[in-house]
Short mmCIF file of C-alpha atoms in Angstrom, two decimals:
data_model
loop_
_atom_site.label_atom_id
_atom_site.label_comp_id
_atom_site.label_asym_id
_atom_site.label_seq_id
_atom_site.Cartn_x
_atom_site.Cartn_y
_atom_site.Cartn_z
CA MET V 262 131.42 114.51 105.95
CA GLY V 263 129.03 111.43 105.49
CA PRO V 264 126.50 110.01 105.91
CA LEU V 265 125.28 113.19 103.60
CA SER V 266 121.72 112.67 104.58
CA VAL V 267 122.41 112.51 108.62
CA ASN V 268 124.80 115.54 108.11
CA GLU V 269 122.28 117.57 105.92
CA ILE V 270 124.67 118.22 103.05
CA ILE V 271 121.79 116.75 101.00
CA SER V 272 118.01 117.26 101.60
CA PRO V 273 116.00 114.33 102.20
CA ASN V 274 114.26 114.59 99.14
CA THR V 275 117.48 114.57 97.01
CA ASN V 276 118.74 111.31 99.43
CA LEU V 277 115.10 109.84 97.98
CA PHE V 278 116.21 110.76 94.61
CA LEU V 279 119.76 109.26 95.11
CA ALA V 280 118.01 106.19 96.42
CA PHE V 281 115.75 106.16 93.26
CA ILE V 282 118.77 106.21 91.09
CA ILE V 283 120.95 103.82 93.02
CA GLY V 284 117.42 101.29 92.73
CA ILE V 285 117.37 101.77 89.12
CA GLY V 286 121.25 100.59 88.94
CA PHE V 287 120.53 97.70 91.42
CA GLY V 288 117.59 96.78 89.15
CA PHE V 289 120.01 96.45 86.23
CA VAL V 290 122.72 94.91 87.99
CA LEU V 291 120.34 91.98 88.81
CA GLU V 292 118.66 91.59 85.37
CA GLN V 293 121.71 91.81 83.88
CA CYS V 294 123.53 89.03 85.91
CA GLY V 295 120.29 86.80 84.99
CA PHE V 296 118.35 87.12 88.29
CA SER V 297 115.38 87.85 86.33
CA SER V 298 115.17 83.95 85.91
CA SER V 299 113.46 81.98 88.26
CA ARG V 300 116.00 78.89 87.50
CA LYS V 301 119.07 80.17 87.82
CA LEU V 302 117.78 81.59 91.18
CA ALA V 303 116.44 77.88 91.98
CA GLY V 304 119.81 76.81 91.04
CA LEU V 305 121.58 78.18 93.99
CA PHE V 306 119.20 75.45 96.39
CA TYR V 307 119.81 72.69 93.75
CA GLY V 308 123.54 73.17 93.56
CA TYR V 309 123.99 74.01 89.59
CA ASP V 310 124.29 77.73 90.04
CA MET V 311 125.65 79.61 92.46
CA VAL V 312 125.77 83.25 90.69
CA VAL V 313 122.99 84.60 93.36
CA LEU V 314 125.38 83.34 96.18
CA LYS V 315 128.27 85.06 94.17
CA VAL V 316 126.67 87.69 93.46
CA PHE V 317 125.23 88.96 96.66
CA PHE V 318 128.27 87.96 98.81
CA THR V 319 130.70 90.04 96.87
CA GLY V 320 128.24 93.37 97.01
CA GLY V 321 127.94 93.04 100.84
CA VAL V 322 131.82 92.18 101.22
CA THR V 323 132.45 95.19 98.63
CA ALA V 324 129.95 97.71 100.32
CA MET V 325 132.06 96.39 103.86
CA LEU V 326 135.38 97.49 102.70
CA GLY V 327 134.08 100.83 101.07
CA LEU V 328 132.54 101.44 104.10
CA LEU V 329 135.35 100.49 106.34
CA PHE V 330 137.92 102.83 104.00
CA PHE V 331 135.92 105.47 103.68
CA SER V 332 135.53 105.70 107.39
CA LEU V 333 139.39 105.29 107.72
CA PHE V 334 139.49 108.20 105.34
CA GLY V 335 137.13 110.41 107.65
CA TRP V 336 134.80 111.21 104.77
CA VAL V 337 132.17 108.55 106.43
CA ASP V 338 131.22 108.44 110.35
CA LEU V 339 130.30 105.18 110.84
CA ASN V 340 128.13 106.01 114.42
CA LEU V 341 125.90 107.85 112.24
CA VAL V 342 125.48 105.05 109.56
CA TYR V 343 121.61 102.92 110.10
CA ILE V 344 122.00 99.73 111.26
CA ASN V 345 118.75 97.67 111.21
CA PRO V 346 117.79 96.41 114.57
CA THR V 347 118.37 92.39 115.37
CA PHE V 348 115.31 90.75 116.47
CA LEU V 349 116.84 87.21 116.48
CA ALA V 350 114.10 84.87 116.83
CA SER V 351 111.72 87.10 114.16
CA ALA V 352 114.86 86.93 111.93
CA ILE V 353 114.93 83.39 112.45
CA VAL V 354 111.34 82.62 111.55
CA GLY V 355 111.31 85.35 108.92
CA GLY V 356 113.93 83.74 107.28
CA LEU V 357 112.52 80.43 106.92
CA VAL V 358 109.63 81.72 105.59
CA MET V 359 111.69 83.76 102.83
CA GLY V 360 113.65 81.12 102.10
CA ALA V 361 110.94 78.81 101.40
CA GLY V 362 108.77 81.29 99.35
CA PHE V 363 112.41 81.74 97.49
CA ILE V 364 112.06 77.77 96.71
CA MET V 365 108.03 77.76 95.74
CA GLY V 366 108.19 80.78 94.04
CA GLY V 367 112.10 81.15 92.35
CA PHE V 368 112.33 84.33 93.14
CA CYS V 369 113.32 86.81 96.18
CA PRO V 370 111.23 90.34 96.53
CA GLY V 371 113.71 92.21 94.75
CA THR V 372 114.10 89.96 91.63
CA SER V 373 110.46 89.26 91.44
CA PHE V 374 110.27 92.97 90.24
CA CYS V 375 113.39 92.77 88.30
CA GLY V 376 111.28 89.95 86.08
CA ALA V 377 108.37 90.97 85.86
CA ALA V 378 109.70 94.71 84.64
CA ILE V 379 110.85 92.04 81.49
CA GLY V 380 107.35 90.54 81.15
CA LYS V 381 107.64 87.52 82.94
CA ILE V 382 104.32 86.03 84.01
CA ASP V 383 105.65 83.80 86.44
CA ALA V 384 107.16 87.36 88.14
CA MET V 385 104.34 88.97 88.08
CA ILE V 386 102.12 85.85 89.66
CA PHE V 387 105.02 86.28 92.27
CA ILE V 388 104.37 89.69 93.30
CA VAL V 389 100.85 88.78 93.51
CA GLY V 390 101.79 86.20 96.12
CA LEU V 391 104.07 88.59 97.93
CA PHE V 392 101.05 91.13 98.11
CA ILE V 393 98.77 88.51 99.44
CA GLY V 394 101.85 87.87 102.19
CA VAL V 395 101.83 91.75 102.90
CA PHE V 396 98.14 91.94 103.87
CA ILE V 397 98.12 88.67 105.76
CA PHE V 398 101.02 90.05 107.75
CA ALA V 399 99.49 93.38 107.69
CA PHE V 400 95.87 92.79 109.00
CA GLY V 401 96.88 89.91 111.11
CA TYR V 402 99.32 92.21 113.51
CA PRO V 403 98.23 91.55 116.33
CA LEU V 404 98.43 87.56 115.89
CA PHE V 405 102.20 88.51 114.92
CA GLU V 406 103.22 91.16 117.15
CA ALA V 407 105.01 89.14 119.81
CA LEU V 408 106.96 87.10 117.45
CA TYR V 409 107.17 90.48 115.81
CA LYS V 410 108.87 92.24 118.62
CA ALA V 411 110.81 89.33 120.43
CA GLY V 412 114.51 89.06 121.51
CA ASP V 413 115.06 92.35 120.47
CA MET V 414 118.99 93.10 120.46
CA GLY V 415 119.22 96.56 119.76
CA ALA V 416 121.84 97.18 116.65
CA PRO V 417 124.74 94.50 117.69
CA LYS V 418 127.87 94.21 115.50
CA ILE V 419 129.25 90.79 115.39
CA SER V 420 132.81 92.25 115.51
CA SER V 421 131.94 93.69 118.89
CA MET V 422 130.29 90.83 120.47
CA LEU V 423 133.72 88.87 119.80
CA SER V 424 135.70 91.93 120.39
CA ILE V 425 137.58 92.16 117.87
CA SER V 426 138.20 95.06 115.80
CA ASP V 427 135.86 95.75 112.66
CA GLY V 428 138.79 95.46 110.41
CA ILE V 429 139.79 92.08 111.55
CA PHE V 430 136.28 90.96 111.10
CA ALA V 431 136.17 92.21 107.76
CA PHE V 432 139.52 90.49 106.54
CA ILE V 433 137.61 87.22 107.96
CA LEU V 434 134.33 87.51 106.52
CA VAL V 435 136.53 88.01 103.19
CA VAL V 436 138.44 85.15 103.50
CA ILE V 437 134.88 82.83 104.66
CA ALA V 438 133.25 84.87 101.18
CA LEU V 439 135.94 83.37 99.02
CA GLY V 440 136.25 80.20 100.73
CA MET V 441 132.62 80.25 99.78
CA PHE V 442 133.25 81.12 96.15
CA TYR V 443 135.74 78.74 95.93
CA VAL V 444 133.24 75.92 97.07
CA SER V 445 130.43 77.21 95.28
CA GLU V 446 132.49 76.58 92.00
CA TRP V 447 133.43 72.78 92.95
CA VAL V 448 129.58 72.54 93.84
CA GLU V 449 128.62 73.93 90.41
CA LYS V 450 131.10 70.96 88.99
CA LYS V 451 129.36 68.26 90.93
CA PHE V 452 125.93 69.17 90.30
CA PRO V 453 126.17 70.72 86.64
CA ARG V 454 122.85 71.12 84.53
CA GLU V 455 123.28 71.70 81.03
CA GLU V 456 120.17 73.11 79.74
CA TYR V 457 117.82 75.41 82.01
CA MET F 295 143.62 84.21 85.10
CA LYS F 296 140.03 83.03 86.00
CA PRO F 297 137.82 85.38 87.41
CA LEU F 298 137.32 84.15 90.87
CA HIS F 299 141.39 84.34 91.39
CA PHE F 300 141.18 87.61 90.11
CA LEU F 301 138.15 88.47 92.48
CA THR F 302 140.14 87.00 95.23
CA LEU F 303 143.03 89.23 94.70
CA ILE F 304 141.42 92.48 94.46
CA LEU F 305 139.17 91.50 97.62
CA ILE F 306 142.19 89.88 99.66
CA ILE F 307 144.29 92.75 99.36
CA PRO F 308 142.04 95.83 100.75
CA ALA F 309 140.76 93.36 103.03
CA VAL F 310 144.72 92.78 104.93
CA ILE F 311 144.84 96.27 104.69
CA ILE F 312 141.71 97.25 106.87
CA ALA F 313 142.41 94.36 109.07
CA LEU F 314 145.86 95.97 110.18
CA VAL F 315 145.53 99.72 110.15
CA PRO F 316 143.89 101.23 113.22
CA GLN F 317 140.06 101.68 113.77
CA ASN F 318 139.31 105.52 112.65
CA THR F 319 137.65 106.65 116.14
CA THR F 320 137.36 110.42 115.88
CA HIS F 321 134.00 111.58 116.33
CA PRO F 322 134.42 114.84 113.84
CA TYR F 323 131.91 117.79 114.50
CA LYS F 324 129.54 118.39 112.02
CA LEU F 325 130.43 121.78 112.22
CA THR F 326 133.73 123.60 110.65
CA ALA F 327 134.97 126.22 112.51
CA GLU F 328 134.17 128.37 109.21
CA GLN F 329 130.74 127.50 109.57
CA LEU F 330 129.85 128.48 113.12
CA LEU F 331 131.64 131.50 112.72
CA THR F 332 129.53 132.70 110.22
CA GLU F 333 126.27 131.67 112.33
CA ILE F 334 128.02 133.71 115.29
CA ARG F 335 128.33 136.49 112.71
CA THR F 336 124.92 136.88 111.67
CA GLY F 337 123.68 136.24 115.34
CA THR F 338 120.71 133.92 114.28
CA GLN F 339 120.51 132.34 117.76
CA PHE F 340 119.58 135.38 119.79
CA VAL F 341 115.88 135.56 120.57
CA SER F 342 114.83 138.83 121.64
CA PRO F 343 113.25 139.65 124.77
CA ASP F 344 110.36 141.18 123.33
CA GLU F 345 109.90 137.91 121.19
CA LEU F 346 110.34 135.80 124.22
CA ALA F 347 107.66 137.93 126.36
CA ASP F 348 105.34 137.62 123.07
CA GLN F 349 105.86 133.94 123.37
CA ILE F 350 105.71 133.34 127.23
CA ILE F 351 102.38 135.01 127.46
CA LYS F 352 101.00 133.23 124.68
CA GLN F 353 101.73 130.55 126.52
CA ASP F 354 103.34 129.12 122.95
CA PRO F 355 104.09 125.54 124.17
CA SER F 356 107.03 125.06 121.39
CA ILE F 357 109.35 127.01 123.25
CA GLN F 358 111.76 125.39 126.39
CA LEU F 359 113.50 128.27 128.55
CA ILE F 360 116.70 126.64 129.65
CA ASP F 361 118.34 129.04 132.71
CA VAL F 362 122.42 127.88 132.61
CA ARG F 363 123.11 129.67 135.55
CA ASN F 364 124.17 127.99 138.92
CA PRO F 365 120.22 125.94 141.16
CA ARG F 366 120.95 128.98 143.86
CA GLU F 367 120.85 131.57 141.23
CA PHE F 368 117.71 129.35 139.53
CA ASP F 369 115.82 129.11 142.88
CA GLN F 370 116.24 132.78 143.48
CA PHE F 371 114.65 134.16 140.44
CA SER F 372 113.50 131.94 136.80
CA LEU F 373 111.99 133.08 133.77
CA PRO F 374 108.28 131.09 133.79
CA GLY F 375 108.39 127.36 132.92
CA ALA F 376 112.08 127.18 132.59
CA ILE F 377 114.66 124.70 133.53
CA ASN F 378 117.49 124.52 135.27
CA ILE F 379 120.96 122.93 133.71
CA PRO F 380 124.04 124.57 134.81
CA LEU F 381 126.60 124.96 132.19
CA GLN F 382 128.68 122.78 133.82
CA ASP F 383 126.02 120.13 133.07
CA ILE F 384 124.81 121.06 129.56
CA LEU F 385 127.44 118.12 127.67
CA SER F 386 126.32 115.12 130.65
CA ASP F 387 123.89 112.55 128.79
CA ARG F 388 121.03 113.34 130.72
CA ASN F 389 120.08 116.07 129.05
CA ASP F 390 120.66 115.26 125.79
CA ASP F 391 117.12 114.51 125.12
CA LEU F 392 116.57 118.08 126.00
CA LEU F 393 119.29 119.58 123.89
CA ASN F 394 119.26 117.37 120.92
CA GLN F 395 115.86 117.67 119.38
CA SER F 396 113.34 118.51 116.74
CA THR F 397 110.06 119.68 118.73
CA LYS F 398 110.94 122.46 120.75
CA MET F 399 112.35 125.71 120.59
CA ASN F 400 114.96 125.80 123.24
CA ILE F 401 115.85 129.27 124.83
CA PHE F 402 119.44 129.30 126.47
CA TYR F 403 119.53 132.55 129.62
CA SER F 404 121.81 133.46 132.14
CA ASN F 405 122.55 136.77 133.96
CA GLY F 406 124.09 138.31 130.64
CA SER F 407 124.24 136.62 127.38
CA THR F 408 127.47 135.03 128.17
CA GLU F 409 126.98 131.75 129.86
CA ALA F 410 123.91 131.23 127.74
CA ASN F 411 126.08 131.94 124.33
CA GLU F 412 128.60 129.54 125.65
CA ALA F 413 125.92 126.49 126.30
CA TRP F 414 124.63 127.21 122.69
CA LEU F 415 128.10 127.64 121.17
CA LEU F 416 128.84 123.74 123.05
CA THR F 417 125.61 122.35 121.33
CA ARG F 418 125.67 124.12 117.87
CA GLN F 419 129.12 122.74 118.01
CA LEU F 420 127.65 119.29 118.39
CA GLY F 421 125.37 119.63 115.70
CA TYR F 422 122.56 120.15 117.84
CA GLN F 423 119.24 122.35 116.28
CA ASN F 424 116.74 124.30 117.73
CA ASN F 425 119.20 125.94 120.63
CA TYR F 426 118.91 129.64 120.68
CA VAL F 427 120.19 132.32 123.05
CA LEU F 428 118.11 135.36 125.39
CA LEU F 429 119.73 138.19 123.89
CA GLY F 430 121.30 139.99 126.66
CA GLY F 431 120.44 137.70 129.45
CA LEU F 432 118.04 138.42 132.17
CA ASN F 433 119.82 142.23 132.72
CA TYR F 434 118.49 143.12 129.70
CA TRP F 435 114.90 141.34 130.20
CA THR F 436 114.85 143.18 133.16
CA GLU F 437 115.66 146.43 131.68
CA THR F 438 113.44 146.34 128.75
CA ILE F 439 110.46 143.91 129.64
CA MET F 440 110.36 144.48 133.67
CA ASN F 441 111.05 148.40 133.71
CA PRO F 442 110.67 149.51 130.48
CA SER F 443 111.81 153.09 130.25
CA LYS F 444 109.05 155.49 129.03
CA PRO F 445 109.79 156.71 125.21
CA GLY F 446 109.63 161.01 124.81
CA SER F 447 106.54 162.12 123.96
CA PHE F 448 107.52 163.07 120.43
CA SER F 449 109.01 159.26 119.66
CA PRO F 450 108.07 157.45 116.73
CA ASN F 451 104.77 155.68 116.98
CA ASP F 452 106.65 151.84 117.25
CA GLU F 453 108.61 152.94 120.00
CA ILE F 454 105.75 154.21 121.79
CA ALA F 455 103.42 151.08 120.83
CA ARG F 456 106.78 148.60 121.74
CA TYR F 457 106.63 150.76 125.17
CA ASP F 458 102.90 149.72 125.44
CA PHE F 459 103.61 146.04 124.81
CA ARG F 460 106.51 146.10 127.32
CA LYS F 461 104.44 147.65 129.99
CA ALA F 462 101.82 145.23 129.18
CA ALA F 463 103.81 141.97 129.12
CA SER F 464 105.44 143.61 132.18
CA MET F 465 102.40 143.76 134.33
CA LYS F 466 101.65 140.26 132.96
CA LEU F 467 105.07 138.39 134.08
CA GLY F 468 105.04 140.67 137.17
CA GLY F 469 107.89 143.46 136.21
CA GLY F 470 108.21 146.43 138.52
CA GLY F 471 106.12 149.88 138.74
CA GLU F 472 102.67 149.85 139.15
CA ALA F 473 102.26 146.24 138.16
CA ALA F 474 104.16 144.76 141.09
CA LEU F 475 100.90 145.74 142.94
CA ALA F 476 98.67 143.75 140.63
CA THR F 477 100.49 140.61 140.87
CA PRO F 478 103.34 139.67 143.70
CA ALA F 479 106.45 139.87 141.95
CA GLN F 480 108.32 137.16 140.93
CA ASP F 481 106.16 134.72 142.24
CA LYS F 482 106.48 131.56 140.71
CA SER F 483 103.15 130.10 141.42
CA THR F 484 101.66 132.31 139.56
CA THR F 485 103.61 131.82 136.30
CA ALA F 486 102.20 129.68 133.69
CA PRO F 487 102.44 125.65 134.51
CA LYS F 488 105.96 124.63 133.45
CA PRO F 489 105.48 123.08 130.11
CA GLY F 490 106.63 119.46 129.94
CA VAL F 491 109.20 118.59 128.41
CA VAL F 492 108.60 114.98 126.40
CA PRO F 493 112.17 113.59 125.24
CA VAL F 494 111.62 112.68 121.82
CA LYS F 495 113.52 109.58 120.56
CA LYS F 496 116.38 110.40 117.72
CA LYS F 497 115.48 110.47 114.38
CA LYS F 498 115.61 107.28 112.57
CA LYS F 499 118.72 106.91 109.88
CA ALA F 500 117.15 106.18 106.35
CA SER F 501 116.04 102.43 106.71
CA GLY F 502 116.83 99.64 103.53
CA GLY F 503 116.55 96.21 102.77
CA CYS F 504 116.70 93.96 99.68
#
């Protein structure tokens, strides 16, 4: 039956409305996790607070298992689920730019809006910077176009590249995630910071 | 129990299950039998010869005629602008862009309605839209548009109007009767140029990000 929008069970407008509701939920959870504090976010890079890694990895792993079970029950057709195409070179460059901005500004795009929503001035200034970056990219697009479109790999799945089943890959990823959670607990103990 | 141990437990159990069960590789059809039955019973897939003649004369660029008969029959006679996709090739990947698209109105036709309807049924079952069937096929087309029968002099006005339209269409499209003298019958070179079909990219599904 799913994806609901692709199979026209719900209209594109309903789809947008649901996205709006889910977006509010996403923002609420981000705020409740303390992601509107840039000190907490920056903790990821200094090792005193790894909650960002834990939340996003838990979210990803939960969604992965959920989709695989839905597919198993025949509730969703995974072939119709949109996968963002992979552009390897631009993903690496973009990831570095995003990471540098994350460390310097103390926010990622989503959390900056979260912070701005509860009145954090640093988050608002981060959003201004974010828009400056957006405009530079948009108006300088001819300069970046070659890099932007470099290394188009389509929409590959790691499981099919390794020629293992999606389920086995999911299991491996869950084990990796849990391993990272235990390591991050250890890191937090190693680099503690009382007040932030 | 520490929260992390609890998390480990609730993640690792489904992960083990999903690793052990076979992958669901079935591709469910988009329409259920009931939905299809409703569509068949309401007959929304049919385009009447009059509607089609009107569209052909207006050179409506949004229609694409698809001849599902075999190539030999297609070469002997085809409607203006039609392309040939024999019924046995209807599921080949080559034709996927033509049949599964959202810009044109595909109209299947065959000699009767049967083969065209079969083509429609197959594509509809796959969830494709914008595919239609010429009601009655070429036989009915010839009967109504090419050789319209003159209504009696006491027939209602709309029937006479329909006859006039059909006769005019027949002349324009090279049908029988006096029209045959005006234009060489069924000569492809005199018909409208074939509208090129641009294979459209599949609609992108919703995208998202952080």
